[in-house]
């Protein structure tokens, strides 16, 4: 009893202390909830509150702050209160532990953080309580980061494994907060490590943060991207340094980025991708919307560019946009390691395999150096050197290519009415693009160019040229002018084939009938509005084959050794300042023409000499009712424009004409004299017939009555002959005279050889075709043995080599179906030389067989 009385006060104090420990948190919890709710302007609930006064630790469980979607909660909050400081009136928390916090952090349009709901509905800022915290530890938390993307709100899940905040600065008047943070966690499943420093003083906020995020999946639905990169996707390894100030305002973001499987999908099937992109020095000014990419390295990039009627479509759009939303983008040097570039038009594609490519980067308002080395799919190599600007688009580059396969390029350009089957090209192009107006000029050398037939079933309908040199300039502006200052064609070939449905190649280029190929159909819309000028055109060694299948008996002829010059050609006007053309019809008869074609019409002169009349039977027989069995034609014609007609006067000389009647004698019907008699009457003393034919051609109807005109000319000649006794006397004693001989291109042989190679076999086939078309001709074969041949076979081997070559040609010609009786062999004599070509072979001469 004495003991109890002595320590009753101590026991009472202990009981009171124990009661206080038990009851005080229970009594204080409602008051604390009301105080915090009033301070934070939102509901605050605490499920359980406990206090250990001996170590100064207050623990709250099941904490909830805010309403519904703006609610923050935590499973446990443990606060270590510095009691000795508390007794002095300072609220100092040595350590705060938060377990399993859950809440939402909102980012505004400028991506400034707003703590959802803190400060009440519509409150802009959270005013922190006047408190100092030495250390804050958060474990196993989950925050929802809510931010705007593409006009919508997106939620990202930030899982906090552990967050330690230290050095929370003591607030002044409840308006200042500062802390340093180290955190580890995951953003949408991607590991995140961060270090940050935050300082809030009233309306002034300062944030400095470093964040490392390896393997973050990025796409337009995940993160807001600058204009031009809205369709980007890839996997990012990012080390970011973020700094934000609102007094003065400013936000900067520095990034060390490595992007795996990067991809941008653009319009019209365009695309950009890369195995990896390394950008170690990005600087982003979020407030001013500026991006400086720094140096950029791309491994195995793939760029797909589309050509459409409006121009070139790229997957990446840099610059532009509205003044309110556009971002300014610049960069350092951009280097490409490997990869390729594909240019596509519809289903047609051409790929460049990059060996090296470097561009000194995007610098707004300035073009920077660019250099590319590439191999071209299909054949050839290409280099580009110059300067390129992206914002705005500005370029001046020199493009050089060598051994370029032409068919893919022409299909891609879709400017030719025919597809190319083969051909290669070398060239230099200069490209300039400024103020939205591209200009292109250059010089090209094209080799072995062959077109594909518009229809696979008509394989003969082709154009070809052994070599073509072109100098040109293209102004792709409102004028849409193509200026070809010089075009030189070496050994061009044209097949002119007339069929009931149209004439190739005229129908192809004019678009008439059903002749236009797939390539030409694509080209048609692009041709509209183009104006093409040819300053000078030269042709050397040309060949034109003509076949008319509209006649009862198909007509074929060939014009060889064609040379031509023309100047000031304008399209689509189709006018010629001046032109000259020369060649040989069937390799026998010289043909020459010269003149001009202006807006008034054609003014020209043409001369043909010694054309074999028998070859014209498909045209002559239906008109005259007679088949020509022998004879020659020489013609001189002058054409003068007489709009809408074309006036021509043709001076015709016929010699050695024999005919065989096959139908109604048109000449007898018009003149009363049978044609054979008429021909005898109108011969001159030399046995020639001279006629003058005035012709008026209706260029709109494209018609001329040749039969009527010829008949009138013959009738006039007959009337003149009947009134001239000298003409009658001369016709009784006319003779055919000595036969004319035609020398044509020989058949080539290799030096010292009597075996025909491909070139010789092709020549044999050409000669056989000519002879078969002219049944009144015989062939004389004379072997040529040159000094090179003698050195190869020896002085005693010349006769043998000559005989072997003659025999080889004779056998080859007979093998084509040519009668052996039409072949005459001339022996080779060392002292008797034919007109030598300086090349080993067999000299060929065509003579009249009668």
mmCIF file of N, CA and C in Angstrom, residues 659-770:
data_model
loop_
_atom_site.group_PDB
_atom_site.id
_atom_site.type_symbol
_atom_site.label_atom_id
_atom_site.label_comp_id
_atom_site.label_asym_id
_atom_site.label_seq_id
_atom_site.Cartn_x
_atom_site.Cartn_y
_atom_site.Cartn_z
ATOM 1 N N UNK A 659 5.286 -3.401 -169.508
ATOM 2 C CA UNK A 659 4.123 -3.660 -168.664
ATOM 3 C C UNK A 659 3.387 -4.895 -169.141
ATOM 4 N N UNK A 660 2.603 -5.464 -168.232
ATOM 5 C CA UNK A 660 1.761 -6.612 -168.528
ATOM 6 C C UNK A 660 0.381 -6.330 -167.956
ATOM 7 N N UNK A 661 -0.641 -6.397 -168.860
ATOM 8 C CA UNK A 661 -1.978 -6.016 -168.430
ATOM 9 C C UNK A 661 -2.551 -7.056 -167.454
ATOM 10 N N UNK A 662 -3.152 -6.528 -166.365
ATOM 11 C CA UNK A 662 -3.757 -7.389 -165.339
ATOM 12 C C UNK A 662 -5.211 -7.033 -165.062
ATOM 13 N N UNK A 663 -5.685 -5.926 -165.655
ATOM 14 C CA UNK A 663 -7.050 -5.491 -165.387
ATOM 15 C C UNK A 663 -7.479 -4.429 -166.380
ATOM 16 N N UNK A 664 -8.460 -3.621 -166.000
ATOM 17 C CA UNK A 664 -8.975 -2.558 -166.853
ATOM 18 C C UNK A 664 -7.879 -1.534 -167.117
ATOM 19 N N UNK A 665 -7.658 -1.219 -168.417
ATOM 20 C CA UNK A 665 -6.642 -0.248 -168.810
ATOM 21 C C UNK A 665 -7.190 1.150 -168.533
ATOM 22 N N UNK A 666 -6.746 1.745 -167.427
ATOM 23 C CA UNK A 666 -7.235 3.067 -167.023
ATOM 24 C C UNK A 666 -6.786 4.121 -168.020
ATOM 25 N N UNK A 667 -5.573 4.030 -168.541
ATOM 26 C CA UNK A 667 -5.053 5.015 -169.489
ATOM 27 C C UNK A 667 -5.860 4.983 -170.787
ATOM 28 N N UNK A 668 -6.190 3.784 -171.287
ATOM 29 C CA UNK A 668 -7.009 3.687 -172.491
ATOM 30 C C UNK A 668 -8.393 4.265 -172.246
ATOM 31 N N UNK A 669 -8.912 4.036 -171.053
ATOM 32 C CA UNK A 669 -10.236 4.565 -170.724
ATOM 33 C C UNK A 669 -10.236 6.093 -170.738
ATOM 34 N N UNK A 670 -9.119 6.706 -170.336
ATOM 35 C CA UNK A 670 -9.068 8.163 -170.249
ATOM 36 C C UNK A 670 -8.540 8.821 -171.520
ATOM 37 N N UNK A 671 -7.667 8.090 -172.258
ATOM 38 C CA UNK A 671 -7.037 8.721 -173.423
ATOM 39 C C UNK A 671 -7.417 8.098 -174.740
ATOM 40 N N UNK A 672 -7.976 6.872 -174.681
ATOM 41 C CA UNK A 672 -8.313 6.180 -175.921
ATOM 42 C C UNK A 672 -7.160 5.405 -176.490
ATOM 43 N N UNK A 673 -5.995 5.434 -175.840
ATOM 44 C CA UNK A 673 -4.802 4.741 -176.322
ATOM 45 C C UNK A 673 -4.382 3.723 -175.286
ATOM 46 N N UNK A 674 -4.201 2.443 -175.648
ATOM 47 C CA UNK A 674 -3.732 1.462 -174.661
ATOM 48 C C UNK A 674 -2.403 1.900 -174.064
ATOM 49 N N UNK A 675 -2.171 1.523 -172.808
ATOM 50 C CA UNK A 675 -0.982 1.977 -172.102
ATOM 51 C C UNK A 675 0.305 1.566 -172.804
ATOM 52 N N UNK A 676 0.483 0.298 -173.299
ATOM 53 C CA UNK A 676 1.756 -0.038 -173.960
ATOM 54 C C UNK A 676 2.041 0.843 -175.162
ATOM 55 N N UNK A 677 0.982 1.133 -175.940
ATOM 56 C CA UNK A 677 1.176 1.986 -177.108
ATOM 57 C C UNK A 677 1.465 3.409 -176.654
ATOM 58 N N UNK A 678 0.734 3.835 -175.604
ATOM 59 C CA UNK A 678 0.944 5.185 -175.102
ATOM 60 C C UNK A 678 2.377 5.374 -174.629
ATOM 61 N N UNK A 679 2.924 4.378 -173.952
ATOM 62 C CA UNK A 679 4.299 4.489 -173.477
ATOM 63 C C UNK A 679 5.276 4.603 -174.634
ATOM 64 N N UNK A 680 5.008 3.842 -175.723
ATOM 65 C CA UNK A 680 5.873 3.928 -176.889
ATOM 66 C C UNK A 680 5.772 5.278 -177.568
ATOM 67 N N UNK A 681 4.576 5.851 -177.573
ATOM 68 C CA UNK A 681 4.379 7.131 -178.225
ATOM 69 C C UNK A 681 5.073 8.282 -177.500
ATOM 70 N N UNK A 682 5.102 8.220 -176.163
ATOM 71 C CA UNK A 682 5.595 9.376 -175.414
ATOM 72 C C UNK A 682 7.063 9.250 -175.018
ATOM 73 N N UNK A 683 7.746 8.194 -175.508
ATOM 74 C CA UNK A 683 9.180 8.107 -175.269
ATOM 75 C C UNK A 683 9.908 9.161 -176.083
ATOM 76 N N UNK A 684 11.007 9.671 -175.514
ATOM 77 C CA UNK A 684 11.846 10.575 -176.289
ATOM 78 C C UNK A 684 12.888 9.778 -177.052
ATOM 79 N N UNK A 685 13.786 10.451 -177.732
ATOM 80 C CA UNK A 685 14.767 9.766 -178.569
ATOM 81 C C UNK A 685 15.715 8.910 -177.749
ATOM 82 N N UNK A 686 15.805 9.204 -176.448
ATOM 83 C CA UNK A 686 16.666 8.394 -175.570
ATOM 84 C C UNK A 686 15.917 7.238 -174.951
ATOM 85 N N UNK A 687 14.677 7.056 -175.342
ATOM 86 C CA UNK A 687 13.882 5.963 -174.779
ATOM 87 C C UNK A 687 13.312 6.265 -173.414
ATOM 88 N N UNK A 688 13.288 7.517 -173.003
ATOM 89 C CA UNK A 688 12.771 7.902 -171.697
ATOM 90 C C UNK A 688 11.429 8.600 -171.836
ATOM 91 N N UNK A 689 10.635 8.521 -170.802
ATOM 92 C CA UNK A 689 9.335 9.172 -170.738
ATOM 93 C C UNK A 689 9.412 10.260 -169.685
ATOM 94 N N UNK A 690 9.107 11.478 -170.093
ATOM 95 C CA UNK A 690 9.141 12.602 -169.177
ATOM 96 C C UNK A 690 7.723 13.125 -168.965
ATOM 97 N N UNK A 691 7.323 13.204 -167.681
ATOM 98 C CA UNK A 691 5.972 13.660 -167.336
ATOM 99 C C UNK A 691 6.056 14.733 -166.267
ATOM 100 N N UNK A 692 5.123 15.663 -166.340
ATOM 101 C CA UNK A 692 4.971 16.679 -165.305
ATOM 102 C C UNK A 692 3.614 16.496 -164.648
ATOM 103 N N UNK A 693 3.629 16.291 -163.313
ATOM 104 C CA UNK A 693 2.382 16.037 -162.585
ATOM 105 C C UNK A 693 2.131 17.160 -161.595
ATOM 106 N N UNK A 694 1.130 17.990 -161.810
ATOM 107 C CA UNK A 694 0.703 18.935 -160.777
ATOM 108 C C UNK A 694 -0.232 18.229 -159.806
ATOM 109 N N UNK A 695 0.076 18.325 -158.525
ATOM 110 C CA UNK A 695 -0.698 17.608 -157.506
ATOM 111 C C UNK A 695 -1.161 18.597 -156.448
ATOM 112 N N UNK A 696 -2.433 18.503 -156.086
ATOM 113 C CA UNK A 696 -2.960 19.291 -154.970
ATOM 114 C C UNK A 696 -3.476 18.324 -153.922
ATOM 115 N N UNK A 697 -2.834 18.333 -152.757
ATOM 116 C CA UNK A 697 -3.175 17.406 -151.682
ATOM 117 C C UNK A 697 -4.027 18.137 -150.651
ATOM 118 N N UNK A 698 -5.170 17.569 -150.317
ATOM 119 C CA UNK A 698 -6.016 18.116 -149.253
ATOM 120 C C UNK A 698 -5.489 17.579 -147.926
ATOM 121 N N UNK A 699 -4.793 18.430 -147.178
ATOM 122 C CA UNK A 699 -4.157 17.969 -145.940
ATOM 123 C C UNK A 699 -5.171 17.643 -144.862
ATOM 124 N N UNK A 700 -6.383 18.202 -144.981
ATOM 125 C CA UNK A 700 -7.388 17.881 -143.967
ATOM 126 C C UNK A 700 -8.042 16.543 -144.253
ATOM 127 N N UNK A 701 -8.358 16.309 -145.539
ATOM 128 C CA UNK A 701 -8.961 15.019 -145.902
ATOM 129 C C UNK A 701 -7.911 13.941 -146.071
ATOM 130 N N UNK A 702 -6.622 14.362 -146.214
ATOM 131 C CA UNK A 702 -5.513 13.431 -146.388
ATOM 132 C C UNK A 702 -5.751 12.519 -147.598
ATOM 133 N N UNK A 703 -6.075 13.110 -148.745
ATOM 134 C CA UNK A 703 -6.375 12.318 -149.926
ATOM 135 C C UNK A 703 -5.805 12.984 -151.167
ATOM 136 N N UNK A 704 -5.492 12.171 -152.200
ATOM 137 C CA UNK A 704 -5.049 12.648 -153.502
ATOM 138 C C UNK A 704 -5.396 11.564 -154.526
ATOM 139 N N UNK A 705 -5.932 11.963 -155.701
ATOM 140 C CA UNK A 705 -6.349 11.026 -156.740
ATOM 141 C C UNK A 705 -5.189 10.789 -157.692
ATOM 142 N N UNK A 706 -4.270 9.886 -157.355
ATOM 143 C CA UNK A 706 -3.079 9.656 -158.156
ATOM 144 C C UNK A 706 -3.412 9.098 -159.533
ATOM 145 N N UNK A 707 -4.361 8.186 -159.601
ATOM 146 C CA UNK A 707 -4.709 7.579 -160.889
ATOM 147 C C UNK A 707 -5.193 8.605 -161.877
ATOM 148 N N UNK A 708 -6.048 9.493 -161.458
ATOM 149 C CA UNK A 708 -6.581 10.523 -162.340
ATOM 150 C C UNK A 708 -5.485 11.475 -162.787
ATOM 151 N N UNK A 709 -4.634 11.880 -161.855
ATOM 152 C CA UNK A 709 -3.553 12.811 -162.192
ATOM 153 C C UNK A 709 -2.595 12.182 -163.194
ATOM 154 N N UNK A 710 -2.211 10.926 -162.967
ATOM 155 C CA UNK A 710 -1.289 10.252 -163.873
ATOM 156 C C UNK A 710 -1.918 10.083 -165.254
ATOM 157 N N UNK A 711 -3.175 9.721 -165.251
ATOM 158 C CA UNK A 711 -3.878 9.557 -166.533
ATOM 159 C C UNK A 711 -3.919 10.837 -167.336
ATOM 160 N N UNK A 712 -4.180 11.951 -166.669
ATOM 161 C CA UNK A 712 -4.204 13.242 -167.356
ATOM 162 C C UNK A 712 -2.823 13.577 -167.915
ATOM 163 N N UNK A 713 -1.773 13.291 -167.142
ATOM 164 C CA UNK A 713 -0.423 13.570 -167.617
ATOM 165 C C UNK A 713 -0.081 12.726 -168.835
ATOM 166 N N UNK A 714 -0.433 11.446 -168.812
ATOM 167 C CA UNK A 714 -0.168 10.573 -169.961
ATOM 168 C C UNK A 714 -0.956 11.034 -171.178
ATOM 169 N N UNK A 715 -2.218 11.402 -170.999
ATOM 170 C CA UNK A 715 -3.047 11.863 -172.110
ATOM 171 C C UNK A 715 -2.456 13.112 -172.754
ATOM 172 N N UNK A 716 -1.969 14.054 -171.899
ATOM 173 C CA UNK A 716 -1.348 15.259 -172.438
ATOM 174 C C UNK A 716 -0.087 14.909 -173.212
ATOM 175 N N UNK A 717 0.694 13.950 -172.683
ATOM 176 C CA UNK A 717 1.912 13.549 -173.376
ATOM 177 C C UNK A 717 1.600 12.874 -174.701
ATOM 178 N N UNK A 718 0.519 12.098 -174.736
ATOM 179 C CA UNK A 718 0.141 11.425 -175.984
ATOM 180 C C UNK A 718 -0.252 12.443 -177.046
ATOM 181 N N UNK A 719 -1.042 13.420 -176.633
ATOM 182 C CA UNK A 719 -1.448 14.461 -177.579
ATOM 183 C C UNK A 719 -0.231 15.166 -178.152
ATOM 184 N N UNK A 720 0.757 15.459 -177.268
ATOM 185 C CA UNK A 720 1.980 16.094 -177.745
ATOM 186 C C UNK A 720 2.760 15.186 -178.670
ATOM 187 N N UNK A 721 2.798 13.884 -178.364
ATOM 188 C CA UNK A 721 3.537 12.948 -179.205
ATOM 189 C C UNK A 721 2.907 12.799 -180.576
ATOM 190 N N UNK A 722 1.577 12.777 -180.636
ATOM 191 C CA UNK A 722 0.892 12.616 -181.921
ATOM 192 C C UNK A 722 1.094 13.820 -182.831
ATOM 193 N N UNK A 723 1.416 14.954 -182.278
ATOM 194 C CA UNK A 723 1.646 16.154 -183.082
ATOM 195 C C UNK A 723 3.107 16.381 -183.378
ATOM 196 N N UNK A 724 3.975 15.462 -182.970
ATOM 197 C CA UNK A 724 5.411 15.630 -183.168
ATOM 198 C C UNK A 724 5.969 14.450 -183.954
ATOM 199 N N UNK A 725 6.258 14.615 -185.259
ATOM 200 C CA UNK A 725 6.823 13.515 -186.054
ATOM 201 C C UNK A 725 8.150 13.021 -185.503
ATOM 202 N N UNK A 726 8.924 13.934 -184.932
ATOM 203 C CA UNK A 726 10.201 13.504 -184.381
ATOM 204 C C UNK A 726 10.000 12.505 -183.240
ATOM 205 N N UNK A 727 8.983 12.749 -182.417
ATOM 206 C CA UNK A 727 8.704 11.807 -181.314
ATOM 207 C C UNK A 727 8.318 10.435 -181.877
ATOM 208 N N UNK A 728 7.487 10.466 -182.924
ATOM 209 C CA UNK A 728 7.040 9.187 -183.500
ATOM 210 C C UNK A 728 8.234 8.434 -184.068
ATOM 211 N N UNK A 729 9.100 9.162 -184.800
ATOM 212 C CA UNK A 729 10.261 8.521 -185.390
ATOM 213 C C UNK A 729 11.188 7.958 -184.325
ATOM 214 N N UNK A 730 11.389 8.718 -183.256
ATOM 215 C CA UNK A 730 12.283 8.262 -182.194
ATOM 216 C C UNK A 730 11.759 7.030 -181.489
ATOM 217 N N UNK A 731 10.445 6.904 -181.379
ATOM 218 C CA UNK A 731 9.886 5.755 -180.663
ATOM 219 C C UNK A 731 10.085 4.466 -181.407
ATOM 220 N N UNK A 732 10.317 4.540 -182.762
ATOM 221 C CA UNK A 732 10.486 3.306 -183.530
ATOM 222 C C UNK A 732 11.859 2.696 -183.333
ATOM 223 N N UNK A 733 12.814 3.504 -182.926
ATOM 224 C CA UNK A 733 14.183 3.010 -182.845
ATOM 225 C C UNK A 733 14.726 3.053 -181.410
ATOM 226 N N UNK A 734 13.832 3.062 -180.386
ATOM 227 C CA UNK A 734 14.298 3.092 -179.000
ATOM 228 C C UNK A 734 14.927 1.772 -178.598
ATOM 229 N N UNK A 735 15.952 1.814 -177.799
ATOM 230 C CA UNK A 735 16.615 0.605 -177.291
ATOM 231 C C UNK A 735 16.703 0.700 -175.775
ATOM 232 N N UNK A 736 16.886 -0.451 -175.207
ATOM 233 C CA UNK A 736 17.001 -0.480 -173.752
ATOM 234 C C UNK A 736 18.360 0.002 -173.289
ATOM 235 N N UNK A 737 19.350 -0.165 -174.073
ATOM 236 C CA UNK A 737 20.678 0.289 -173.674
ATOM 237 C C UNK A 737 21.317 -0.682 -172.698
ATOM 238 N N UNK A 738 22.535 -0.335 -172.276
ATOM 239 C CA UNK A 738 23.275 -1.183 -171.345
ATOM 240 C C UNK A 738 22.587 -1.187 -169.981
ATOM 241 N N UNK A 739 22.609 -2.304 -169.303
ATOM 242 C CA UNK A 739 21.961 -2.358 -167.984
ATOM 243 C C UNK A 739 22.676 -1.492 -166.962
ATOM 244 N N UNK A 740 21.881 -0.892 -166.061
ATOM 245 C CA UNK A 740 22.456 -0.116 -164.964
ATOM 246 C C UNK A 740 22.914 -1.071 -163.863
ATOM 247 N N UNK A 741 23.934 -0.679 -163.167
ATOM 248 C CA UNK A 741 24.439 -1.487 -162.044
ATOM 249 C C UNK A 741 24.383 -0.670 -160.771
ATOM 250 N N UNK A 742 24.028 -1.343 -159.642
ATOM 251 C CA UNK A 742 23.948 -0.699 -158.331
ATOM 252 C C UNK A 742 24.963 -1.368 -157.400
ATOM 253 N N UNK A 743 25.840 -0.590 -156.835
ATOM 254 C CA UNK A 743 26.779 -1.110 -155.833
ATOM 255 C C UNK A 743 26.182 -0.879 -154.450
ATOM 256 N N UNK A 744 26.156 -1.918 -153.627
ATOM 257 C CA UNK A 744 25.581 -1.799 -152.281
ATOM 258 C C UNK A 744 26.604 -2.235 -151.253
ATOM 259 N N UNK A 745 26.261 -2.032 -150.011
ATOM 260 C CA UNK A 745 27.180 -2.333 -148.915
ATOM 261 C C UNK A 745 27.586 -3.800 -148.944
ATOM 262 N N UNK A 746 28.892 -4.111 -148.874
ATOM 263 C CA UNK A 746 29.353 -5.501 -149.000
ATOM 264 C C UNK A 746 29.000 -6.345 -147.784
ATOM 265 N N UNK A 747 29.300 -7.646 -147.930
ATOM 266 C CA UNK A 747 29.070 -8.608 -146.851
ATOM 267 C C UNK A 747 30.385 -8.766 -146.087
ATOM 268 N N UNK A 748 30.393 -8.477 -144.782
ATOM 269 C CA UNK A 748 31.667 -8.485 -144.039
ATOM 270 C C UNK A 748 32.094 -9.884 -143.618
ATOM 271 N N UNK A 749 33.416 -10.067 -143.535
ATOM 272 C CA UNK A 749 34.031 -11.291 -143.021
ATOM 273 C C UNK A 749 35.115 -10.885 -142.026
ATOM 274 N N UNK A 750 35.411 -11.718 -141.028
ATOM 275 C CA UNK A 750 36.566 -11.457 -140.162
ATOM 276 C C UNK A 750 37.859 -11.553 -140.976
ATOM 277 N N UNK A 751 38.874 -10.835 -140.566
ATOM 278 C CA UNK A 751 40.165 -10.849 -141.262
ATOM 279 C C UNK A 751 40.711 -12.268 -141.325
ATOM 280 N N UNK A 752 41.067 -12.710 -142.548
ATOM 281 C CA UNK A 752 41.674 -14.020 -142.738
ATOM 282 C C UNK A 752 40.709 -15.180 -142.643
ATOM 283 N N UNK A 753 39.389 -14.917 -142.532
ATOM 284 C CA UNK A 753 38.412 -15.987 -142.324
ATOM 285 C C UNK A 753 37.445 -16.041 -143.498
ATOM 286 N N UNK A 754 36.928 -17.251 -143.786
ATOM 287 C CA UNK A 754 35.891 -17.444 -144.801
ATOM 288 C C UNK A 754 34.577 -17.872 -144.161
ATOM 289 N N UNK A 755 34.463 -17.717 -142.858
ATOM 290 C CA UNK A 755 33.235 -18.110 -142.147
ATOM 291 C C UNK A 755 32.412 -16.864 -141.840
ATOM 292 N N UNK A 756 31.144 -16.937 -142.149
ATOM 293 C CA UNK A 756 30.242 -15.823 -141.866
ATOM 294 C C UNK A 756 29.946 -15.744 -140.373
ATOM 295 N N UNK A 757 30.142 -14.568 -139.789
ATOM 296 C CA UNK A 757 29.709 -14.333 -138.419
ATOM 297 C C UNK A 757 28.322 -13.714 -138.442
ATOM 298 N N UNK A 758 27.820 -13.295 -137.264
ATOM 299 C CA UNK A 758 26.446 -12.812 -137.176
ATOM 300 C C UNK A 758 26.202 -11.598 -138.072
ATOM 301 N N UNK A 759 27.175 -10.666 -138.082
ATOM 302 C CA UNK A 759 27.005 -9.462 -138.912
ATOM 303 C C UNK A 759 26.905 -9.828 -140.388
ATOM 304 N N UNK A 760 27.747 -10.789 -140.844
ATOM 305 C CA UNK A 760 27.682 -11.214 -142.238
ATOM 306 C C UNK A 760 26.390 -11.928 -142.574
ATOM 307 N N UNK A 761 25.915 -12.787 -141.672
ATOM 308 C CA UNK A 761 24.654 -13.497 -141.903
ATOM 309 C C UNK A 761 23.484 -12.531 -141.973
ATOM 310 N N UNK A 762 23.492 -11.512 -141.083
ATOM 311 C CA UNK A 762 22.425 -10.505 -141.124
ATOM 312 C C UNK A 762 22.442 -9.766 -142.454
ATOM 313 N N UNK A 763 23.651 -9.469 -142.963
ATOM 314 C CA UNK A 763 23.747 -8.738 -144.238
ATOM 315 C C UNK A 763 23.248 -9.592 -145.388
ATOM 316 N N UNK A 764 23.548 -10.881 -145.396
ATOM 317 C CA UNK A 764 23.039 -11.796 -146.427
ATOM 318 C C UNK A 764 21.516 -11.790 -146.443
ATOM 319 N N UNK A 765 20.908 -11.848 -145.246
ATOM 320 C CA UNK A 765 19.439 -11.852 -145.172
ATOM 321 C C UNK A 765 18.855 -10.553 -145.718
ATOM 322 N N UNK A 766 19.518 -9.432 -145.448
ATOM 323 C CA UNK A 766 19.021 -8.149 -145.957
ATOM 324 C C UNK A 766 19.099 -8.097 -147.478
ATOM 325 N N UNK A 767 20.221 -8.548 -148.047
ATOM 326 C CA UNK A 767 20.379 -8.525 -149.502
ATOM 327 C C UNK A 767 19.387 -9.467 -150.164
ATOM 328 N N UNK A 768 19.193 -10.633 -149.600
ATOM 329 C CA UNK A 768 18.240 -11.588 -150.166
ATOM 330 C C UNK A 768 16.835 -10.995 -150.209
ATOM 331 N N UNK A 769 16.482 -10.271 -149.183
ATOM 332 C CA UNK A 769 15.142 -9.681 -149.160
ATOM 333 C C UNK A 769 14.989 -8.646 -150.268
ATOM 334 N N UNK A 770 16.046 -7.830 -150.505
ATOM 335 C CA UNK A 770 15.989 -6.830 -151.577
ATOM 336 C C UNK A 770 15.853 -7.506 -152.935
#
